[in-house]
GROMACS .gro file of N, CA and C in nm:
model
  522
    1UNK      N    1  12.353  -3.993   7.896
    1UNK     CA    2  12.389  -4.074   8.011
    1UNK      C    3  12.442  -4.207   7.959
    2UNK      N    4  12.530  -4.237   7.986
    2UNK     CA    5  12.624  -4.362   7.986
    2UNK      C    6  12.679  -4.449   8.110
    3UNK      N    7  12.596  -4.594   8.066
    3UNK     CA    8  12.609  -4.697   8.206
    3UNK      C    9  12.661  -4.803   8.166
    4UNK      N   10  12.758  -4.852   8.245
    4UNK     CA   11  12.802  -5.003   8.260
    4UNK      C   12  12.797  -5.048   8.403
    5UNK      N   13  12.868  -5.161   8.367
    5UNK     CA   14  12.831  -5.284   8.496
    5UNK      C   15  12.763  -5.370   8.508
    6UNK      N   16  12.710  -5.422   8.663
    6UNK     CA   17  12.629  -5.530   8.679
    6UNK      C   18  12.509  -5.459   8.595
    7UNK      N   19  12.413  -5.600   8.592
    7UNK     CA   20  12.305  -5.533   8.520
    7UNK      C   21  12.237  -5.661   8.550
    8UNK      N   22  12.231  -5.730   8.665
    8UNK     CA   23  12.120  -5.848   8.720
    8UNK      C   24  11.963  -5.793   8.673
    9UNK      N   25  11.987  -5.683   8.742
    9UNK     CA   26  11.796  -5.653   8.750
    9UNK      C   27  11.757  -5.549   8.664
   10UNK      N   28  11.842  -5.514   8.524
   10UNK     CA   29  11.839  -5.396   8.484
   10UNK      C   30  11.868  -5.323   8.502
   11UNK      N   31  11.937  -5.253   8.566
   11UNK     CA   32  12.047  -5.110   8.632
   11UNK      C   33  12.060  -5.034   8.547
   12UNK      N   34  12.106  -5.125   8.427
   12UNK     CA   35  12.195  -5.070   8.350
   12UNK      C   36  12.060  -4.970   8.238
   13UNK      N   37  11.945  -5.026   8.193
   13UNK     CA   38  11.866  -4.923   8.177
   13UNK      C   39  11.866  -4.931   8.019
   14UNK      N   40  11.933  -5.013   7.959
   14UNK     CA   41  11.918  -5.078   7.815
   14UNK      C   42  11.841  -5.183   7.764
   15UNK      N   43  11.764  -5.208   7.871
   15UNK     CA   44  11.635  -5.315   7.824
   15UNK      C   45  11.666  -5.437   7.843
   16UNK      N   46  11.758  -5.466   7.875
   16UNK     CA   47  11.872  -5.609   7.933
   16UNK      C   48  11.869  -5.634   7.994
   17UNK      N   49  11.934  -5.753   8.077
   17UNK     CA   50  11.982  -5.782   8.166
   17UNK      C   51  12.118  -5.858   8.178
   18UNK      N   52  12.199  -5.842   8.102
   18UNK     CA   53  12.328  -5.875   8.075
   18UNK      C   54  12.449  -5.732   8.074
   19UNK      N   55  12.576  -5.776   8.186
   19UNK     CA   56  12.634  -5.699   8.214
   19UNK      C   57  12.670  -5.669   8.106
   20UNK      N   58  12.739  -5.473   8.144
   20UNK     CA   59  12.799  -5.396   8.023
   20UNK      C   60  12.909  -5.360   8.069
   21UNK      N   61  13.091  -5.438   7.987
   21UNK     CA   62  13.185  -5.368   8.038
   21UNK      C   63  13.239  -5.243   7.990
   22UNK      N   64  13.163  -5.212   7.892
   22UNK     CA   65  13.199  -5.106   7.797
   22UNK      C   66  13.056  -4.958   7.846
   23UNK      N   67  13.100  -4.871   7.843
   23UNK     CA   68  12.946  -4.760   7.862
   23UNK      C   69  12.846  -4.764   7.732
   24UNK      N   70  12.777  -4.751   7.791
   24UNK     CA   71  12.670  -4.820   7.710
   24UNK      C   72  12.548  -4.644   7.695
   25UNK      N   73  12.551  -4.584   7.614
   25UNK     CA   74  12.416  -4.473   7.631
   25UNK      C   75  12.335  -4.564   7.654
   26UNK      N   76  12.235  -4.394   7.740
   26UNK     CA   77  12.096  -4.457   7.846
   26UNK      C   78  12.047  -4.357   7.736
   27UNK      N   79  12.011  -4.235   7.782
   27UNK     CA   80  11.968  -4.126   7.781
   27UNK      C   81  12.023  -4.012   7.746
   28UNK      N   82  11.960  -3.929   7.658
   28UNK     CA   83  12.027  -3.761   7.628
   28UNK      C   84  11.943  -3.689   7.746
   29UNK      N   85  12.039  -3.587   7.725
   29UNK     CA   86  12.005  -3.411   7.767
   29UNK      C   87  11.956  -3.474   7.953
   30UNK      N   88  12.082  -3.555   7.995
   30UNK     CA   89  12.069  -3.558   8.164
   30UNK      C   90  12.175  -3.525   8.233
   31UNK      N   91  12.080  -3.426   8.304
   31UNK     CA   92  12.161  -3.323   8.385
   31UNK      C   93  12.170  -3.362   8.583
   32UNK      N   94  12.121  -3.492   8.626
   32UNK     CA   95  12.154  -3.532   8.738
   32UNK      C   96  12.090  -3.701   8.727
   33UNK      N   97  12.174  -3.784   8.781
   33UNK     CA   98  12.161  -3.925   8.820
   33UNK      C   99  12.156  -3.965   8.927
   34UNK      N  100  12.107  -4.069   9.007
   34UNK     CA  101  12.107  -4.101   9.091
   34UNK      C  102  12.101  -4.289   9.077
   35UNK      N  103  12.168  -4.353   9.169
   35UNK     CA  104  12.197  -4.524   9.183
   35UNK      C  105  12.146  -4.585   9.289
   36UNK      N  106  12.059  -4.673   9.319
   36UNK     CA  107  12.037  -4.728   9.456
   36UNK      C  108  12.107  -4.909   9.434
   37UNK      N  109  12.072  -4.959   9.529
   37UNK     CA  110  12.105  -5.075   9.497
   37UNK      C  111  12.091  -5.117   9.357
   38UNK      N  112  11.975  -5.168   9.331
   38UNK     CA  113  11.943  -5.226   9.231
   38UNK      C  114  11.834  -5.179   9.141
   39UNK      N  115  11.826  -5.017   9.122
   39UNK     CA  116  11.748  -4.947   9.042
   39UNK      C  117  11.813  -4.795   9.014
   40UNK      N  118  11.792  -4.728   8.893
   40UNK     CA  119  11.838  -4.601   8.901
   40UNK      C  120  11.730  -4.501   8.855
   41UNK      N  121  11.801  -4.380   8.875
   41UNK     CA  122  11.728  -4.264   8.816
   41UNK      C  123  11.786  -4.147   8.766
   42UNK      N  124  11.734  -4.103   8.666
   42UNK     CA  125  11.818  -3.962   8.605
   42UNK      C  126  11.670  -3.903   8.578
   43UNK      N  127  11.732  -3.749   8.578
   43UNK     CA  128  11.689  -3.649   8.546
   43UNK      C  129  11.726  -3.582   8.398
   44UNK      N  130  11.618  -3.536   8.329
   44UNK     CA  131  11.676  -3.470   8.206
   44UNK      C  132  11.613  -3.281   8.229
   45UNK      N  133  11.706  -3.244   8.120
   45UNK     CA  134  11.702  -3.079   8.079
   45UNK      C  135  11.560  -3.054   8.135
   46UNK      N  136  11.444  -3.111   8.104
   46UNK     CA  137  11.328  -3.079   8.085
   46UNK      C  138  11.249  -3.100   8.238
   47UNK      N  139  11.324  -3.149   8.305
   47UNK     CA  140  11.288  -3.200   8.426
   47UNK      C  141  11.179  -3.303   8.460
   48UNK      N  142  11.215  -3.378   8.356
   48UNK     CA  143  11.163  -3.530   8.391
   48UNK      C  144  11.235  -3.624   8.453
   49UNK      N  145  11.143  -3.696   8.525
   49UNK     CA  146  11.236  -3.805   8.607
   49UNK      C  147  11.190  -3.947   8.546
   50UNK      N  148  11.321  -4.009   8.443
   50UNK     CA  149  11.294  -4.183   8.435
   50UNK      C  150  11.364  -4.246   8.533
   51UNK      N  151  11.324  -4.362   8.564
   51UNK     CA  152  11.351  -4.489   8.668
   51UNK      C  153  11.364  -4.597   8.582
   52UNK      N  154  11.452  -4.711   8.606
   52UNK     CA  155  11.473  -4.795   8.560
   52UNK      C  156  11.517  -4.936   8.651
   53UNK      N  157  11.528  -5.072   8.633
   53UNK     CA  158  11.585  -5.140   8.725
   53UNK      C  159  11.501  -5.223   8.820
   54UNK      N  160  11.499  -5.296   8.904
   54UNK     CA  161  11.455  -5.372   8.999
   54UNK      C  162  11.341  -5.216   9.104
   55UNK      N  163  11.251  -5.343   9.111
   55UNK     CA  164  11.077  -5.252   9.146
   55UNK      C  165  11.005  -5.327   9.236
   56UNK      N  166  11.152  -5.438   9.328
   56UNK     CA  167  11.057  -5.524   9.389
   56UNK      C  168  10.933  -5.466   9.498
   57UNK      N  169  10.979  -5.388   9.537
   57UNK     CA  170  10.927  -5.305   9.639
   57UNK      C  171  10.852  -5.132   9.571
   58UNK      N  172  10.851  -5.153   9.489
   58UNK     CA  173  10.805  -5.052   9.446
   58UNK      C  174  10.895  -4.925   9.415
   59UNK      N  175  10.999  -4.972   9.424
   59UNK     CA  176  11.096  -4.852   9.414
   59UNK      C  177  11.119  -4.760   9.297
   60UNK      N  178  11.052  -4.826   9.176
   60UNK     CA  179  11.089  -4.735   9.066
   60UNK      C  180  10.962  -4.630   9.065
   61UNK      N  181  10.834  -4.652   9.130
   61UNK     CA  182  10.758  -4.586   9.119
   61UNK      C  183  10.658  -4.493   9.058
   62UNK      N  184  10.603  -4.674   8.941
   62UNK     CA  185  10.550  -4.704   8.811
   62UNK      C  186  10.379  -4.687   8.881
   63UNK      N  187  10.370  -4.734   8.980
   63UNK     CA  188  10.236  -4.777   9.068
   63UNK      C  189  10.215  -4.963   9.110
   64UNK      N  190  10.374  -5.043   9.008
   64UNK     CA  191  10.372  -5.156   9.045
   64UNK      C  192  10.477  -5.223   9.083
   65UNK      N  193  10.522  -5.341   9.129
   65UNK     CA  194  10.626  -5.410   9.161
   65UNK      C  195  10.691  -5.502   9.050
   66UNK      N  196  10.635  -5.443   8.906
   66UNK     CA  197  10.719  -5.519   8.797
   66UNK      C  198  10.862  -5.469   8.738
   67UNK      N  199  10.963  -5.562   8.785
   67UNK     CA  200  11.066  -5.473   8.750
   67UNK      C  201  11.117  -5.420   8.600
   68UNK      N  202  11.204  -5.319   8.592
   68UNK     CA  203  11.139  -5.238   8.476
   68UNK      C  204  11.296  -5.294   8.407
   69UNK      N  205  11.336  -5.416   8.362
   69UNK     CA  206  11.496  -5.457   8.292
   69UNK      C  207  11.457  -5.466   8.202
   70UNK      N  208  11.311  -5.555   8.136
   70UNK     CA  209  11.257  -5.509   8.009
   70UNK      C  210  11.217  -5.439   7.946
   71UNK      N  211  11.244  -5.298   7.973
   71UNK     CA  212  11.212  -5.171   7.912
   71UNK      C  213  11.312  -5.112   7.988
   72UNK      N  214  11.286  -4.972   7.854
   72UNK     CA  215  11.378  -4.880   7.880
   72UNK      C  216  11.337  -4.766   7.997
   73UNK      N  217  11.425  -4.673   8.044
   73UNK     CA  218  11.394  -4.589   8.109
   73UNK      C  219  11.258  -4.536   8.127
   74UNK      N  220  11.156  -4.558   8.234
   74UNK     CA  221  11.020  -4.539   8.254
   74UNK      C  222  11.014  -4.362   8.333
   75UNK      N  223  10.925  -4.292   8.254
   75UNK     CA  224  10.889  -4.114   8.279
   75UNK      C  225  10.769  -4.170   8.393
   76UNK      N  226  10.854  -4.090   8.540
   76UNK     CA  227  10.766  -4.087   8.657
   76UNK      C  228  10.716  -3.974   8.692
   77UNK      N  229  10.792  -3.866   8.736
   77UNK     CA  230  10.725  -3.736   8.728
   77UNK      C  231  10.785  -3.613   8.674
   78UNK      N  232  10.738  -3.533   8.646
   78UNK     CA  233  10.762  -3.352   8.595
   78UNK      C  234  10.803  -3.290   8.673
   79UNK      N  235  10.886  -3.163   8.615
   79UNK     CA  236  10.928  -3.072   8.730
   79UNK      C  237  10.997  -3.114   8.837
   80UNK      N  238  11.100  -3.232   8.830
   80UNK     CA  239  11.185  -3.271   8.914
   80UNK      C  240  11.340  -3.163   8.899
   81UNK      N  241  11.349  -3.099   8.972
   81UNK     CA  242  11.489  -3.069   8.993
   81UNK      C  243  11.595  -3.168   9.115
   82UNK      N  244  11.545  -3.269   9.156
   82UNK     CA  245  11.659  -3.363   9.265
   82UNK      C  246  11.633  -3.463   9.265
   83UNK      N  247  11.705  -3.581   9.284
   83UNK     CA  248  11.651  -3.717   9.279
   83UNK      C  249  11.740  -3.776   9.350
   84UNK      N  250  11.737  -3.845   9.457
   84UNK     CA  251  11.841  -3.962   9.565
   84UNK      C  252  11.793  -4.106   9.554
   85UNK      N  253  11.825  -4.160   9.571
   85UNK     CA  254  11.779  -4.326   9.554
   85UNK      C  255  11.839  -4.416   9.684
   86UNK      N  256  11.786  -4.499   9.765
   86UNK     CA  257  11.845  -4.563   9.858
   86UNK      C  258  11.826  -4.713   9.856
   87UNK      N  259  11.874  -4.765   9.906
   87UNK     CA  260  11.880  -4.931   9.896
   87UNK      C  261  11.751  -4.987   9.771
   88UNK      N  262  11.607  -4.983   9.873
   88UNK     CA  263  11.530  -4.989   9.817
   88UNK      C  264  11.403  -4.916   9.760
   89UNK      N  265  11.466  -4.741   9.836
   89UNK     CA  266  11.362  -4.678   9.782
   89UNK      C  267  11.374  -4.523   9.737
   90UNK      N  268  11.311  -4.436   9.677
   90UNK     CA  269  11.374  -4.329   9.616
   90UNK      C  270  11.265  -4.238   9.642
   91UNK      N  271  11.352  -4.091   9.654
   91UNK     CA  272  11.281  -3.949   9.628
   91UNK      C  273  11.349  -3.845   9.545
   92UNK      N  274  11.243  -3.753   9.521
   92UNK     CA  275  11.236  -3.646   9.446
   92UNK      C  276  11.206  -3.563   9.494
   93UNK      N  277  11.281  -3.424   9.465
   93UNK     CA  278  11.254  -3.253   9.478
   93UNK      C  279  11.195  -3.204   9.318
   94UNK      N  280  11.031  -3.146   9.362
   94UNK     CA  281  10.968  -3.085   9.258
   94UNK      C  282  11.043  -2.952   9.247
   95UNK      N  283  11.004  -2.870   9.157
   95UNK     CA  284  11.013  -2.739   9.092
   95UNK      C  285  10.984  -2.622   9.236
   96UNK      N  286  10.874  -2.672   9.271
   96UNK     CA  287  10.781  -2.614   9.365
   96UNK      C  288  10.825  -2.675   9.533
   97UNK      N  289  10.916  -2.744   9.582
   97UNK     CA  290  10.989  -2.786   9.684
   97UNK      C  291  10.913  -2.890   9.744
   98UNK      N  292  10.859  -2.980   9.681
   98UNK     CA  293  10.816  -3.056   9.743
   98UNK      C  294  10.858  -3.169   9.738
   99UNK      N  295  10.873  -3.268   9.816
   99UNK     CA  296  10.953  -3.380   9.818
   99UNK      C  297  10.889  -3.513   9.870
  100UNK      N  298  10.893  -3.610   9.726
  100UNK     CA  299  10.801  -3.733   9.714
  100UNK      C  300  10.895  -3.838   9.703
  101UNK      N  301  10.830  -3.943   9.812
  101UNK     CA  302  10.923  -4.095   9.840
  101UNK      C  303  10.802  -4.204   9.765
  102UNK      N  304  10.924  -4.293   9.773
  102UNK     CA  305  10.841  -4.413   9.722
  102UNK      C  306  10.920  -4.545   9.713
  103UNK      N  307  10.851  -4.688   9.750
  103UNK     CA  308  10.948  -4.800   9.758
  103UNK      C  309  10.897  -4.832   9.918
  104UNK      N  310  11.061  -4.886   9.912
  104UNK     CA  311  11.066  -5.017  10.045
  104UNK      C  312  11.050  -4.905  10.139
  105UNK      N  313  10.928  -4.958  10.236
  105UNK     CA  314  10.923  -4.890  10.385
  105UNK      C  315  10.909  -4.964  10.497
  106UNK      N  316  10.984  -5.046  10.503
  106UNK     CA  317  10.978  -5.132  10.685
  106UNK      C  318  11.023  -5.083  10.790
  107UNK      N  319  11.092  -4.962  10.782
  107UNK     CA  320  11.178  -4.885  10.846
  107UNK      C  321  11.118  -4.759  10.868
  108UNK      N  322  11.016  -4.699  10.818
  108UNK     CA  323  10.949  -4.623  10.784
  108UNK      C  324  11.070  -4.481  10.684
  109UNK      N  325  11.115  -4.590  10.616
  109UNK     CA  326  11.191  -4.468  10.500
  109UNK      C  327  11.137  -4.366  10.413
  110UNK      N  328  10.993  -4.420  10.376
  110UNK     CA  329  10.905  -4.306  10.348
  110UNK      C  330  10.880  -4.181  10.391
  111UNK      N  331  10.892  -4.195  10.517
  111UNK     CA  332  10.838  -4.109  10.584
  111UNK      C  333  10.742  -4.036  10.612
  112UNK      N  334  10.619  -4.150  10.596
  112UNK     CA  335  10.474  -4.102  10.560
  112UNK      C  336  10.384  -4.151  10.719
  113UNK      N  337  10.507  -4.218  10.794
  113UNK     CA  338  10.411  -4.285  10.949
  113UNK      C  339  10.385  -4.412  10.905
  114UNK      N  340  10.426  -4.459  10.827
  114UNK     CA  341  10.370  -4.641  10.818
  114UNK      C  342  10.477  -4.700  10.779
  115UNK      N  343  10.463  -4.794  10.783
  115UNK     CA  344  10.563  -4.908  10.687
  115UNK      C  345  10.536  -5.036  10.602
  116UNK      N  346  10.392  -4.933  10.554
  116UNK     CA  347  10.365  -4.997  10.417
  116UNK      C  348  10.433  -4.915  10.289
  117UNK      N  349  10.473  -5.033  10.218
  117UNK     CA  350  10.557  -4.990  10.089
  117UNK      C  351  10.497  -4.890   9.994
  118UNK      N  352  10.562  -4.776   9.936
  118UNK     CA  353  10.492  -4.679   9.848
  118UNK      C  354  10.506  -4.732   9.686
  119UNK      N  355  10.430  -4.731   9.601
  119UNK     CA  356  10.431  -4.781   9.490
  119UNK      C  357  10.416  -4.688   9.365
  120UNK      N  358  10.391  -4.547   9.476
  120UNK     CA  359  10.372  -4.408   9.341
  120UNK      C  360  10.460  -4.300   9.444
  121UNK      N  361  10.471  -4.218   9.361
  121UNK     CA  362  10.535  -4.118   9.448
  121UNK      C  363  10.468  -4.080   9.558
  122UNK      N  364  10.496  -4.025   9.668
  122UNK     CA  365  10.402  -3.961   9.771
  122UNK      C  366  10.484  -3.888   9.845
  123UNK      N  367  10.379  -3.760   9.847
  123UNK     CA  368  10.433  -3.618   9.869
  123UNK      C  369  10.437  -3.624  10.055
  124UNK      N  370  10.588  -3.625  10.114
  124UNK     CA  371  10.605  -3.605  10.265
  124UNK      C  372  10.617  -3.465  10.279
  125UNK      N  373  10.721  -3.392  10.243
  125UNK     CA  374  10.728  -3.244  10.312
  125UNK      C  375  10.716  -3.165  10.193
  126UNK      N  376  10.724  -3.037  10.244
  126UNK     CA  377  10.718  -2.915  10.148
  126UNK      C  378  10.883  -2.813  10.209
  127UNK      N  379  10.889  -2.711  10.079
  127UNK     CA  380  10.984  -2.648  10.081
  127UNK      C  381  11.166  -2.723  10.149
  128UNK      N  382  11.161  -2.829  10.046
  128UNK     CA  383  11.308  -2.893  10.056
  128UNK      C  384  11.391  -2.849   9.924
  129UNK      N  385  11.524  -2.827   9.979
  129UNK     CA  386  11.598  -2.810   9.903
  129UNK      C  387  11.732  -2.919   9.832
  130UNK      N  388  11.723  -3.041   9.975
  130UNK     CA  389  11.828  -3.100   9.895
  130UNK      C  390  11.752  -3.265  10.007
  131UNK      N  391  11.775  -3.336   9.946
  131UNK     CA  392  11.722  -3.473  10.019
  131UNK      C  393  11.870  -3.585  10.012
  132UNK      N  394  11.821  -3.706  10.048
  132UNK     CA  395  11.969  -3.778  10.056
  132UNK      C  396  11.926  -3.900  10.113
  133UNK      N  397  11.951  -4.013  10.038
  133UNK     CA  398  11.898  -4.144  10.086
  133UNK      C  399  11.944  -4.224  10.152
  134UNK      N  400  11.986  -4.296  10.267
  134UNK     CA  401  12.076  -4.421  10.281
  134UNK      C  402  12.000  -4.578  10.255
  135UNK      N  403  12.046  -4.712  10.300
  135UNK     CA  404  11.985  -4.770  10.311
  135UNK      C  405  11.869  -4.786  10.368
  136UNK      N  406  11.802  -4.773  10.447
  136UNK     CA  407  11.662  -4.779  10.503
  136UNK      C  408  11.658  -4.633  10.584
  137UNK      N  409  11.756  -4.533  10.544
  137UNK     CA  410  11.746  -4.413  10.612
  137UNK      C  411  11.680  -4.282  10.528
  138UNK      N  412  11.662  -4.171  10.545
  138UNK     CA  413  11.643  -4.087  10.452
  138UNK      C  414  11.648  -3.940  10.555
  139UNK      N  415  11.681  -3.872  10.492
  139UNK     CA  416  11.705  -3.709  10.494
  139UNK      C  417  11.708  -3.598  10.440
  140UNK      N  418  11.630  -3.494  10.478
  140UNK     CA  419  11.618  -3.341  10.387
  140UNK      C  420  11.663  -3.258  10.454
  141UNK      N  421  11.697  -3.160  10.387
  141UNK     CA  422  11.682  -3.023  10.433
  141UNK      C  423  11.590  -2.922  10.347
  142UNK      N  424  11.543  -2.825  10.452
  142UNK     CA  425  11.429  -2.745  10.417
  142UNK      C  426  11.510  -2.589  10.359
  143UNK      N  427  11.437  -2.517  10.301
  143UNK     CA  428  11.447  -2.369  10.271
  143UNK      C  429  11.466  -2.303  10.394
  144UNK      N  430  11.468  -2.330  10.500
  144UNK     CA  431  11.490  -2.298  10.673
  144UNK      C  432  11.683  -2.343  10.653
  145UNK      N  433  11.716  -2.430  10.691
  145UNK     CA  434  11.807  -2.459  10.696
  145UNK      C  435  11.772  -2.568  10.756
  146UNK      N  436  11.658  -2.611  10.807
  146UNK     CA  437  11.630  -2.753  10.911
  146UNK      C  438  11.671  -2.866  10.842
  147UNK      N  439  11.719  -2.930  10.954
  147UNK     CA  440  11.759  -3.107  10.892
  147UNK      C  441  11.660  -3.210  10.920
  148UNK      N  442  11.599  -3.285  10.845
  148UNK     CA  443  11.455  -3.355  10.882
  148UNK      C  444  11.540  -3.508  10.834
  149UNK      N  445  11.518  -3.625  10.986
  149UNK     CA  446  11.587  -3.815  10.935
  149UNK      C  447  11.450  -3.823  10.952
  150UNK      N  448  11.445  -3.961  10.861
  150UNK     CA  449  11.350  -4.075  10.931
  150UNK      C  450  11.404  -4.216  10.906
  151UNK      N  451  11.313  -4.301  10.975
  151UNK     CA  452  11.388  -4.403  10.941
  151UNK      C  453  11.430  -4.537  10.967
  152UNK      N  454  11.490  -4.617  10.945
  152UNK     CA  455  11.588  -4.702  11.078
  152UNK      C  456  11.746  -4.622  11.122
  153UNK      N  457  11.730  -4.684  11.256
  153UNK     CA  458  11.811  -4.580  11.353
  153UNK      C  459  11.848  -4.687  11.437
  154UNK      N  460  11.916  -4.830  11.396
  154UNK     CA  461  11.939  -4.902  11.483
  154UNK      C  462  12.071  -4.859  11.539
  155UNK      N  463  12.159  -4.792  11.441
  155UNK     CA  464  12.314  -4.804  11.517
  155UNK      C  465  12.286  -4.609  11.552
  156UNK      N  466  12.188  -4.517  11.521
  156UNK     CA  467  12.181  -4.388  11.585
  156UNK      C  468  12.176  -4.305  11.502
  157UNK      N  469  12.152  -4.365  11.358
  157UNK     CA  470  12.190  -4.301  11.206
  157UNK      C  471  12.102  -4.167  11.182
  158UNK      N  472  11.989  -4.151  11.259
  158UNK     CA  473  11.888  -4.029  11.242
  158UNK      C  474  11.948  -3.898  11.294
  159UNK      N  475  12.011  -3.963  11.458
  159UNK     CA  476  12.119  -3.835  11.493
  159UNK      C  477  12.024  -3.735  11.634
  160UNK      N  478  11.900  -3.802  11.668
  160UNK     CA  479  11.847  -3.780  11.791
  160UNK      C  480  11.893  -3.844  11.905
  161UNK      N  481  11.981  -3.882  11.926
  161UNK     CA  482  12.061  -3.932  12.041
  161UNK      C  483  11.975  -4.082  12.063
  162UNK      N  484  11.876  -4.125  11.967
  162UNK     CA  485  11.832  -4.251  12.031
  162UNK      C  486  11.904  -4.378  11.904
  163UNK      N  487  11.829  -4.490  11.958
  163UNK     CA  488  11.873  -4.595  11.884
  163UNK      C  489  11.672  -4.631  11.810
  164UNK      N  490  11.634  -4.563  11.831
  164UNK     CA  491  11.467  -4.567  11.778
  164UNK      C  492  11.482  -4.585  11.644
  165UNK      N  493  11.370  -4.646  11.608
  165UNK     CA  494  11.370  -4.624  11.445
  165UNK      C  495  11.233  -4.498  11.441
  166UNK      N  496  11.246  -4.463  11.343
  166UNK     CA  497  11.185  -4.360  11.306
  166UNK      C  498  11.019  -4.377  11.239
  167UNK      N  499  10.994  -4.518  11.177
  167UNK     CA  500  10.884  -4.567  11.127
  167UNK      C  501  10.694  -4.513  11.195
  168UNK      N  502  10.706  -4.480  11.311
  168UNK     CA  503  10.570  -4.447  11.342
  168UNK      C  504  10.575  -4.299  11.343
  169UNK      N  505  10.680  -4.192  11.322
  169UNK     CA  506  10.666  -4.079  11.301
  169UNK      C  507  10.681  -4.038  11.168
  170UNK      N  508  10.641  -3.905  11.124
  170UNK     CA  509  10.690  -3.837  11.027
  170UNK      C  510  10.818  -3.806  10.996
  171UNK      N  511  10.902  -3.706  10.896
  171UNK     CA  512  11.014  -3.693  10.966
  171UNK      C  513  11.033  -3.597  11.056
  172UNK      N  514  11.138  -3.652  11.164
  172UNK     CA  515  11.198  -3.609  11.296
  172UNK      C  516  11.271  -3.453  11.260
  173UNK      N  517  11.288  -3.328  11.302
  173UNK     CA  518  11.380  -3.228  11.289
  173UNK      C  519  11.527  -3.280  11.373
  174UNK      N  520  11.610  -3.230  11.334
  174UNK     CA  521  11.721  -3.274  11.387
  174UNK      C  522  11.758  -3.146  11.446
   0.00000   0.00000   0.00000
């Protein structure tokens, strides 16, 4: 894996914090990446997931809010085959279909019923096949074919015909 660019909060995943205009190797043997604002994540062969980058909120999902620019790529969990990242917070698809958020939740992007911030992974649904982050939004689909938002839903972004945010439920089926 090879990164350039900004690199304010570490992005870039070289232990820095000074932009790279040139690509810079992160990581061998990665077979999916993912970018949020101001943190990333890749996946390798082996199906480990490192995080790197700004953790104000817990987003890299170490168990703390120290952001990770002074170190290199941090090993969060095993058996990841998917990884999405959103503004401020990120999930993963296990081996076994299960799908764990973590980070900024004021919006209830977690999708755990609260909108207290997650700081480790935490397991919302079972049997997902593909997930997808926006800014304070988030979305799966299941081994069904079902479409599951949660979220903020100020401009209708969940897709239940309301303007609700999604924060005191689980996720919604669409």
């Amino acid at each position: 894996l090879y990164m350039w660019g900004s690199n304010y909060d570490g992005e870039i995943g070289d232990g820095t914090t000074e932009d790279r205009y040139k690509p810079t190797k992160i990581l061998d043997h990665v077979i999916a990446v993912s970018l949020g604002d101001y943190h990333s994540g890749a996946i390798t062969q082996d199906g480990s997931l490192y995080m790197w980058g700004s953790n104000n909120s817990g987003e890299i999902g170490d168990g703390t809010t120290e952001d990770r620019y002074k170190h290199k790529p941090t090993k969060i969990l095993d058996h990841v085959i998917a990884v999405s990242l959103g503004g401020d917070h990120s999930g993963a698809i296990t081996q076994d279909g299960s799908l764990y958020m973590w980070g900024r939740n004021d919006y209830g992007e977690i999708g755990d019923g609260t909108t207290e911030d997650r700081y480790k992974p935490t397991k919302i649904l079972d049997h997902v096949i593909a997930v997808s982050l926006g800014y304070r939004h988030s979305g799966a689909i299941t081994q069904d074919g079902s479409l599951y938002m949660w979220g903020r839903n100020d401009d209708g972004q969940i897709g239940d015909g309301t303007t609700e945010d999604r924060y005191k439920h689980k996720p919604t089926k669409i």
